[in-house]
Amino acid sequence: MLKLRLLNMLAPAYFFTATVITFALYFFFFIPTIFQPPAIMIHTFIFLYLMLNSLGNYAMTIWYPSETTSESTIPLCPLDCPDRVDAHYLRNDHHFCKLCRKVILKRDHHCFFTGNCIGNNNMRYFIMFCIYTSCTCLYSLVLGVAYLTMEYSISFENPLTFLTLLPLSTGYFFIGMISGLQFFLVLMLYVWLGIGLVCAGFCCQQILLVTRGQTWCQLQRGRLVQSHGMWRTNLKDVFGSRWALGLFLPVLTVKVVSKNDGNLSQKFN
C-alpha cells in the first residue's frame, strides 16, 4: 500500500513535468526551427487546442470525483480479503478505495495520474483526457522527429532508425559525440511515444467497457451486468445528450449526484 501511495504522488508530478517540458520544447525549439508564417499560427493553434483539451479534461476528472457523501463506512478488510489491494467491494457497485479512503460509485479503477478514482461521474472526462493526451503526444512526436531531421540531419527513412536511435544516442552521449540537448530530445521522443500509446490503449479499453455497460472492477470480478440497452444508450449514459460538444470542449455534459446510496443521473438537454 505504501508503494501505491507513493505512486499516487509521483504520477501526477511526472505528468505535469512532461507537460511543461513539451510546452517549452514546442515554443522555444520546434516553432522557430520547423515552421514559417503563416504555418506557425496554424500549428500553434493545433498544439494549444490539443494541449488545453487534455489539461481541461484532466481538471474535470479531478473536479468531479465519483465519491458518495451518503456513505462513510470504512470497511475492515481481513487478511484473506479477495478484493484487490486498492479497493474493497461493498454493495450495489459501491467500492471503498483504500487509496482515496472514500466510497466510490460504480468504480472503474484508480487513476494514479489524476490521483483519484474513475467512476460514474468522471468517466467521460477520463476518456476524453486519454484521447487528447494521446493526440498531443503523437503530434509532439512527429514535430520532434522533424526537428531532429532538420537540426541534426538524422534521417528516419529507414524504419529501423527509430528502434536503434535511443541505444545509439545513449552511447554517443556518454562518449561525448552528441550534445545533452540532442540526447534529451531523443529521450522525449520515446516518452511521447510511450504516453501516447498507453493513453490510446486506455481509451480503447474504456470505450469498449462503456459500450457494454460494464466497469473494469466488474470485469475483474467476472460479473456480467445487465445493459441499459444498445451500445448507443450506454454511451449516452456516460457522455450525455451534449456528447458532440463534449468531444471538442471540456464542458459538463453529465451530472450525477448520489441520494440515499443510489444514483440519480441528470442529463443536460
mmCIF file of C-alpha atoms in Angstrom:
data_model
loop_
_atom_site.group_PDB
_atom_site.id
_atom_site.type_symbol
_atom_site.label_atom_id
_atom_site.label_comp_id
_atom_site.label_asym_id
_atom_site.label_seq_id
_atom_site.Cartn_x
_atom_site.Cartn_y
_atom_site.Cartn_z
ATOM 1 C CA MET A 1 0.000 0.000 0.000
ATOM 2 C CA LEU A 2 2.925 2.336 0.712
ATOM 3 C CA LYS A 3 4.205 1.828 -2.834
ATOM 4 C CA LEU A 4 0.762 2.644 -4.253
ATOM 5 C CA ARG A 5 0.525 5.824 -2.193
ATOM 6 C CA LEU A 6 3.982 6.866 -3.359
ATOM 7 C CA LEU A 7 2.963 6.181 -6.961
ATOM 8 C CA ASN A 8 -0.181 8.230 -6.365
ATOM 9 C CA MET A 9 2.048 11.232 -5.621
ATOM 10 C CA LEU A 10 4.753 10.673 -8.244
ATOM 11 C CA ALA A 11 2.498 10.015 -11.245
ATOM 12 C CA PRO A 12 0.820 13.485 -11.273
ATOM 13 C CA ALA A 13 4.248 15.108 -10.834
ATOM 14 C CA TYR A 14 5.524 13.097 -13.809
ATOM 15 C CA PHE A 15 2.546 14.185 -15.914
ATOM 16 C CA PHE A 16 2.962 17.877 -15.123
ATOM 17 C CA THR A 17 6.727 17.717 -15.682
ATOM 18 C CA ALA A 18 6.229 16.147 -19.117
ATOM 19 C CA THR A 19 3.596 18.808 -19.900
ATOM 20 C CA VAL A 20 5.889 21.718 -19.003
ATOM 21 C CA ILE A 21 8.773 20.213 -20.975
ATOM 22 C CA THR A 22 6.529 19.695 -24.007
ATOM 23 C CA PHE A 23 5.400 23.334 -23.868
ATOM 24 C CA ALA A 24 8.996 24.559 -23.629
ATOM 25 C CA LEU A 25 10.298 22.391 -26.471
ATOM 26 C CA TYR A 26 7.441 23.382 -28.743
ATOM 27 C CA PHE A 27 7.690 27.140 -28.335
ATOM 28 C CA PHE A 28 11.465 27.504 -27.909
ATOM 29 C CA PHE A 29 12.751 24.880 -30.360
ATOM 30 C CA PHE A 30 10.121 23.392 -32.687
ATOM 31 C CA ILE A 31 8.284 26.580 -33.713
ATOM 32 C CA PRO A 32 11.359 28.710 -34.577
ATOM 33 C CA THR A 33 13.072 25.891 -36.491
ATOM 34 C CA ILE A 34 10.381 23.946 -38.327
ATOM 35 C CA PHE A 35 7.700 26.444 -39.341
ATOM 36 C CA GLN A 36 7.429 29.723 -41.168
ATOM 37 C CA PRO A 37 4.481 32.165 -41.235
ATOM 38 C CA PRO A 38 1.571 31.530 -41.664
ATOM 39 C CA ALA A 39 2.180 27.873 -40.755
ATOM 40 C CA ILE A 40 3.337 28.997 -37.307
ATOM 41 C CA MET A 41 -0.149 30.233 -36.403
ATOM 42 C CA ILE A 42 -1.851 27.098 -37.717
ATOM 43 C CA HIS A 43 0.381 24.649 -35.851
ATOM 44 C CA THR A 44 0.339 26.764 -32.694
ATOM 45 C CA PHE A 45 -3.468 26.655 -32.719
ATOM 46 C CA ILE A 46 -3.450 22.875 -33.221
ATOM 47 C CA PHE A 47 -0.950 22.328 -30.403
ATOM 48 C CA LEU A 48 -2.739 24.628 -27.959
ATOM 49 C CA TYR A 49 -6.139 23.134 -28.808
ATOM 50 C CA LEU A 50 -4.923 19.583 -28.146
ATOM 51 C CA MET A 51 -2.989 20.526 -25.022
ATOM 52 C CA LEU A 52 -5.734 22.666 -23.469
ATOM 53 C CA ASN A 53 -8.344 19.978 -24.101
ATOM 54 C CA SER A 54 -6.072 17.428 -22.463
ATOM 55 C CA LEU A 55 -5.480 19.639 -19.419
ATOM 56 C CA GLY A 56 -9.145 20.698 -19.306
ATOM 57 C CA ASN A 57 -10.431 17.131 -19.193
ATOM 58 C CA TYR A 58 -7.687 16.282 -16.692
ATOM 59 C CA ALA A 59 -9.006 19.036 -14.422
ATOM 60 C CA MET A 60 -12.626 17.910 -14.928
ATOM 61 C CA THR A 61 -11.670 14.342 -13.979
ATOM 62 C CA ILE A 62 -10.359 15.652 -10.664
ATOM 63 C CA TRP A 63 -13.033 18.326 -10.160
ATOM 64 C CA TYR A 64 -15.961 15.890 -10.494
ATOM 65 C CA PRO A 65 -14.976 12.850 -8.419
ATOM 66 C CA SER A 66 -17.208 9.795 -8.176
ATOM 67 C CA GLU A 67 -17.297 9.552 -4.408
ATOM 68 C CA THR A 68 -20.564 9.490 -2.491
ATOM 69 C CA THR A 69 -21.241 11.630 0.556
ATOM 70 C CA SER A 70 -24.173 9.498 1.705
ATOM 71 C CA GLU A 71 -21.987 6.595 2.813
ATOM 72 C CA SER A 72 -18.983 6.940 5.067
ATOM 73 C CA THR A 73 -18.469 3.359 6.250
ATOM 74 C CA ILE A 74 -14.837 2.300 6.282
ATOM 75 C CA PRO A 75 -14.726 -1.495 5.937
ATOM 76 C CA LEU A 76 -12.219 -3.602 7.819
ATOM 77 C CA CYS A 77 -10.594 -5.994 5.389
ATOM 78 C CA PRO A 78 -9.407 -9.361 6.731
ATOM 79 C CA LEU A 79 -6.030 -10.731 5.725
ATOM 80 C CA ASP A 80 -7.666 -13.079 3.212
ATOM 81 C CA CYS A 81 -9.721 -10.304 1.579
ATOM 82 C CA PRO A 82 -10.455 -11.429 -2.022
ATOM 83 C CA ASP A 83 -10.602 -7.859 -3.345
ATOM 84 C CA ARG A 84 -7.660 -6.083 -4.885
ATOM 85 C CA VAL A 85 -5.273 -4.290 -2.567
ATOM 86 C CA ASP A 86 -6.510 -0.853 -3.678
ATOM 87 C CA ALA A 87 -10.295 -1.344 -3.295
ATOM 88 C CA HIS A 88 -12.885 -3.219 -1.288
ATOM 89 C CA TYR A 89 -16.262 -4.180 -2.785
ATOM 90 C CA LEU A 90 -19.241 -3.076 -0.664
ATOM 91 C CA ARG A 91 -22.575 -3.491 -2.468
ATOM 92 C CA ASN A 92 -24.571 -2.205 -5.426
ATOM 93 C CA ASP A 93 -21.412 -1.346 -7.387
ATOM 94 C CA HIS A 94 -20.049 0.683 -4.473
ATOM 95 C CA HIS A 95 -16.355 0.319 -3.686
ATOM 96 C CA PHE A 96 -14.239 1.636 -0.866
ATOM 97 C CA CYS A 97 -10.948 2.852 -2.346
ATOM 98 C CA LYS A 98 -8.111 2.268 0.083
ATOM 99 C CA LEU A 99 -6.030 4.981 -1.561
ATOM 100 C CA CYS A 100 -8.729 7.685 -1.700
ATOM 101 C CA ARG A 101 -10.261 6.382 1.571
ATOM 102 C CA LYS A 102 -13.694 7.161 0.125
ATOM 103 C CA VAL A 103 -16.694 5.210 -1.127
ATOM 104 C CA ILE A 104 -16.824 5.331 -4.930
ATOM 105 C CA LEU A 105 -19.973 4.959 -7.027
ATOM 106 C CA LYS A 106 -19.669 2.486 -9.897
ATOM 107 C CA ARG A 107 -15.894 2.422 -9.563
ATOM 108 C CA ASP A 108 -13.887 1.501 -12.640
ATOM 109 C CA HIS A 109 -10.286 1.889 -11.426
ATOM 110 C CA HIS A 110 -7.955 4.214 -9.565
ATOM 111 C CA CYS A 111 -6.001 6.515 -11.882
ATOM 112 C CA PHE A 112 -2.586 7.397 -10.482
ATOM 113 C CA PHE A 113 -2.040 10.237 -12.952
ATOM 114 C CA THR A 114 -5.099 12.094 -11.634
ATOM 115 C CA GLY A 115 -4.748 10.812 -8.078
ATOM 116 C CA ASN A 116 -8.402 9.795 -7.749
ATOM 117 C CA CYS A 117 -10.842 7.078 -8.761
ATOM 118 C CA ILE A 118 -12.613 6.892 -12.111
ATOM 119 C CA GLY A 119 -16.310 6.164 -11.766
ATOM 120 C CA ASN A 120 -19.760 7.232 -12.859
ATOM 121 C CA ASN A 121 -19.131 10.986 -12.503
ATOM 122 C CA ASN A 122 -15.819 11.400 -14.314
ATOM 123 C CA MET A 123 -15.568 8.508 -16.765
ATOM 124 C CA ARG A 124 -16.442 10.747 -19.728
ATOM 125 C CA TYR A 125 -13.696 13.241 -18.830
ATOM 126 C CA PHE A 126 -11.153 10.482 -18.303
ATOM 127 C CA ILE A 127 -11.837 9.035 -21.754
ATOM 128 C CA MET A 128 -11.507 12.450 -23.407
ATOM 129 C CA PHE A 129 -8.340 13.104 -21.389
ATOM 130 C CA CYS A 130 -6.858 9.896 -22.794
ATOM 131 C CA ILE A 131 -7.879 10.813 -26.348
ATOM 132 C CA TYR A 132 -6.402 14.321 -26.308
ATOM 133 C CA THR A 133 -3.293 13.307 -24.374
ATOM 134 C CA SER A 134 -2.614 10.590 -26.932
ATOM 135 C CA CYS A 135 -3.117 13.037 -29.821
ATOM 136 C CA THR A 136 -0.878 15.651 -28.160
ATOM 137 C CA CYS A 137 1.927 13.157 -27.563
ATOM 138 C CA LEU A 138 1.814 11.695 -31.073
ATOM 139 C CA TYR A 139 1.693 15.203 -32.572
ATOM 140 C CA SER A 140 4.707 16.200 -30.466
ATOM 141 C CA LEU A 141 6.447 13.011 -31.593
ATOM 142 C CA VAL A 142 6.031 13.996 -35.252
ATOM 143 C CA LEU A 143 7.355 17.502 -34.561
ATOM 144 C CA GLY A 144 10.276 16.069 -32.597
ATOM 145 C CA VAL A 145 11.236 13.816 -35.497
ATOM 146 C CA ALA A 146 11.012 16.784 -37.882
ATOM 147 C CA TYR A 147 13.204 18.901 -35.587
ATOM 148 C CA LEU A 148 15.894 16.229 -35.281
ATOM 149 C CA THR A 149 15.857 15.770 -39.057
ATOM 150 C CA MET A 150 16.265 19.476 -39.770
ATOM 151 C CA GLU A 151 18.611 20.442 -36.926
ATOM 152 C CA TYR A 152 20.824 17.340 -36.623
ATOM 153 C CA SER A 153 20.366 15.755 -40.097
ATOM 154 C CA ILE A 154 19.023 12.490 -38.662
ATOM 155 C CA SER A 155 17.241 10.501 -41.353
ATOM 156 C CA PHE A 156 14.191 8.446 -40.388
ATOM 157 C CA GLU A 157 13.649 6.916 -43.838
ATOM 158 C CA ASN A 158 14.883 3.568 -42.568
ATOM 159 C CA PRO A 159 12.220 2.007 -40.285
ATOM 160 C CA LEU A 160 14.982 0.637 -38.039
ATOM 161 C CA THR A 161 16.247 4.132 -37.257
ATOM 162 C CA PHE A 162 13.714 4.717 -34.513
ATOM 163 C CA LEU A 163 14.419 1.322 -32.952
ATOM 164 C CA THR A 164 18.165 1.940 -32.725
ATOM 165 C CA LEU A 165 18.071 5.684 -32.043
ATOM 166 C CA LEU A 166 17.893 5.502 -28.247
ATOM 167 C CA PRO A 167 20.678 2.933 -27.618
ATOM 168 C CA LEU A 168 22.973 4.610 -30.145
ATOM 169 C CA SER A 169 22.256 8.083 -28.766
ATOM 170 C CA THR A 170 22.942 6.863 -25.231
ATOM 171 C CA GLY A 171 26.345 5.538 -26.243
ATOM 172 C CA TYR A 172 27.205 8.652 -28.270
ATOM 173 C CA PHE A 173 26.203 10.906 -25.365
ATOM 174 C CA PHE A 174 28.458 9.183 -22.835
ATOM 175 C CA ILE A 175 31.454 9.309 -25.163
ATOM 176 C CA GLY A 176 30.780 12.951 -25.946
ATOM 177 C CA MET A 177 29.776 12.667 -29.609
ATOM 178 C CA ILE A 178 26.359 14.355 -29.231
ATOM 179 C CA SER A 179 25.138 17.206 -27.036
ATOM 180 C CA GLY A 180 22.941 16.880 -23.987
ATOM 181 C CA LEU A 181 20.089 18.682 -25.778
ATOM 182 C CA GLN A 182 20.083 16.192 -28.644
ATOM 183 C CA PHE A 183 20.124 13.247 -26.239
ATOM 184 C CA PHE A 184 17.277 14.807 -24.214
ATOM 185 C CA LEU A 185 15.195 15.288 -27.362
ATOM 186 C CA VAL A 186 15.702 11.635 -28.267
ATOM 187 C CA LEU A 187 14.525 10.633 -24.785
ATOM 188 C CA MET A 188 11.427 12.810 -25.165
ATOM 189 C CA LEU A 189 10.551 11.052 -28.435
ATOM 190 C CA TYR A 190 10.221 7.782 -26.556
ATOM 191 C CA VAL A 191 8.367 9.455 -23.661
ATOM 192 C CA TRP A 192 5.799 10.873 -26.093
ATOM 193 C CA LEU A 193 5.502 7.546 -27.881
ATOM 194 C CA GLY A 194 5.017 5.641 -24.629
ATOM 195 C CA ILE A 195 2.432 8.012 -23.143
ATOM 196 C CA GLY A 196 0.594 8.275 -26.463
ATOM 197 C CA LEU A 197 0.285 4.508 -26.904
ATOM 198 C CA VAL A 198 -0.690 3.905 -23.267
ATOM 199 C CA CYS A 199 -3.415 6.578 -23.374
ATOM 200 C CA ALA A 200 -4.697 5.229 -26.693
ATOM 201 C CA GLY A 201 -4.883 1.733 -25.187
ATOM 202 C CA PHE A 202 -6.720 3.004 -22.090
ATOM 203 C CA CYS A 203 -9.148 4.909 -24.312
ATOM 204 C CA CYS A 204 -9.987 1.854 -26.428
ATOM 205 C CA GLN A 205 -10.437 -0.308 -23.333
ATOM 206 C CA GLN A 206 -12.722 2.172 -21.575
ATOM 207 C CA ILE A 207 -14.880 2.800 -24.652
ATOM 208 C CA LEU A 208 -15.310 -0.953 -25.081
ATOM 209 C CA LEU A 209 -16.377 -1.345 -21.444
ATOM 210 C CA VAL A 210 -18.741 1.637 -21.658
ATOM 211 C CA THR A 211 -20.461 0.262 -24.757
ATOM 212 C CA ARG A 212 -21.019 -2.994 -22.854
ATOM 213 C CA GLY A 213 -22.349 -1.137 -19.801
ATOM 214 C CA GLN A 214 -19.578 -2.587 -17.677
ATOM 215 C CA THR A 215 -16.731 -1.347 -15.488
ATOM 216 C CA TRP A 216 -13.217 -2.674 -15.045
ATOM 217 C CA CYS A 217 -13.992 -3.711 -11.454
ATOM 218 C CA GLN A 218 -16.983 -5.734 -12.633
ATOM 219 C CA LEU A 219 -14.886 -7.342 -15.347
ATOM 220 C CA GLN A 220 -12.216 -8.356 -12.840
ATOM 221 C CA ARG A 221 -14.818 -9.907 -10.560
ATOM 222 C CA GLY A 222 -16.252 -11.820 -13.513
ATOM 223 C CA ARG A 223 -19.614 -10.112 -13.229
ATOM 224 C CA LEU A 224 -21.865 -9.794 -16.254
ATOM 225 C CA VAL A 225 -24.093 -6.753 -15.869
ATOM 226 C CA GLN A 226 -27.428 -6.112 -17.477
ATOM 227 C CA SER A 227 -27.007 -3.394 -20.078
ATOM 228 C CA HIS A 228 -29.436 -0.474 -20.173
ATOM 229 C CA GLY A 229 -29.952 -1.099 -23.854
ATOM 230 C CA MET A 230 -27.992 -0.823 -27.033
ATOM 231 C CA TRP A 231 -24.401 0.389 -27.092
ATOM 232 C CA ARG A 232 -25.587 3.836 -28.140
ATOM 233 C CA THR A 233 -27.677 4.086 -24.982
ATOM 234 C CA ASN A 234 -24.709 3.047 -22.846
ATOM 235 C CA LEU A 235 -22.512 5.670 -24.490
ATOM 236 C CA LYS A 236 -25.164 8.332 -23.935
ATOM 237 C CA ASP A 237 -25.381 7.384 -20.261
ATOM 238 C CA VAL A 238 -21.701 8.274 -19.921
ATOM 239 C CA PHE A 239 -21.256 11.109 -22.417
ATOM 240 C CA GLY A 240 -24.680 12.728 -22.010
ATOM 241 C CA SER A 241 -27.017 14.272 -24.560
ATOM 242 C CA ARG A 242 -24.497 17.009 -25.382
ATOM 243 C CA TRP A 243 -21.860 14.444 -26.310
ATOM 244 C CA ALA A 244 -20.968 16.217 -29.598
ATOM 245 C CA LEU A 245 -19.974 19.383 -27.733
ATOM 246 C CA GLY A 246 -18.042 17.326 -25.213
ATOM 247 C CA LEU A 247 -15.909 15.840 -27.980
ATOM 248 C CA PHE A 248 -14.441 19.244 -28.796
ATOM 249 C CA LEU A 249 -14.526 21.125 -25.471
ATOM 250 C CA PRO A 250 -14.024 20.043 -21.846
ATOM 251 C CA VAL A 251 -17.536 21.002 -20.717
ATOM 252 C CA LEU A 252 -20.013 19.453 -18.305
ATOM 253 C CA THR A 253 -22.285 17.102 -20.247
ATOM 254 C CA VAL A 254 -23.433 14.720 -17.488
ATOM 255 C CA LYS A 255 -24.103 15.449 -13.849
ATOM 256 C CA VAL A 256 -24.544 12.555 -11.467
ATOM 257 C CA VAL A 257 -25.486 13.030 -7.838
ATOM 258 C CA SER A 258 -25.948 10.444 -5.137
ATOM 259 C CA LYS A 259 -29.031 10.227 -2.985
ATOM 260 C CA ASN A 260 -29.744 7.544 -0.408
ATOM 261 C CA ASP A 261 -26.902 5.390 -1.729
ATOM 262 C CA GLY A 262 -28.457 5.409 -5.188
ATOM 263 C CA ASN A 263 -27.531 7.018 -8.433
ATOM 264 C CA LEU A 264 -29.678 9.767 -9.883
ATOM 265 C CA SER A 265 -28.435 10.716 -13.339
ATOM 266 C CA GLN A 266 -29.379 14.084 -14.723
ATOM 267 C CA LYS A 267 -28.680 14.661 -18.384
ATOM 268 C CA PHE A 268 -28.436 18.108 -19.888
ATOM 269 C CA ASN A 269 -30.824 18.536 -22.787
#
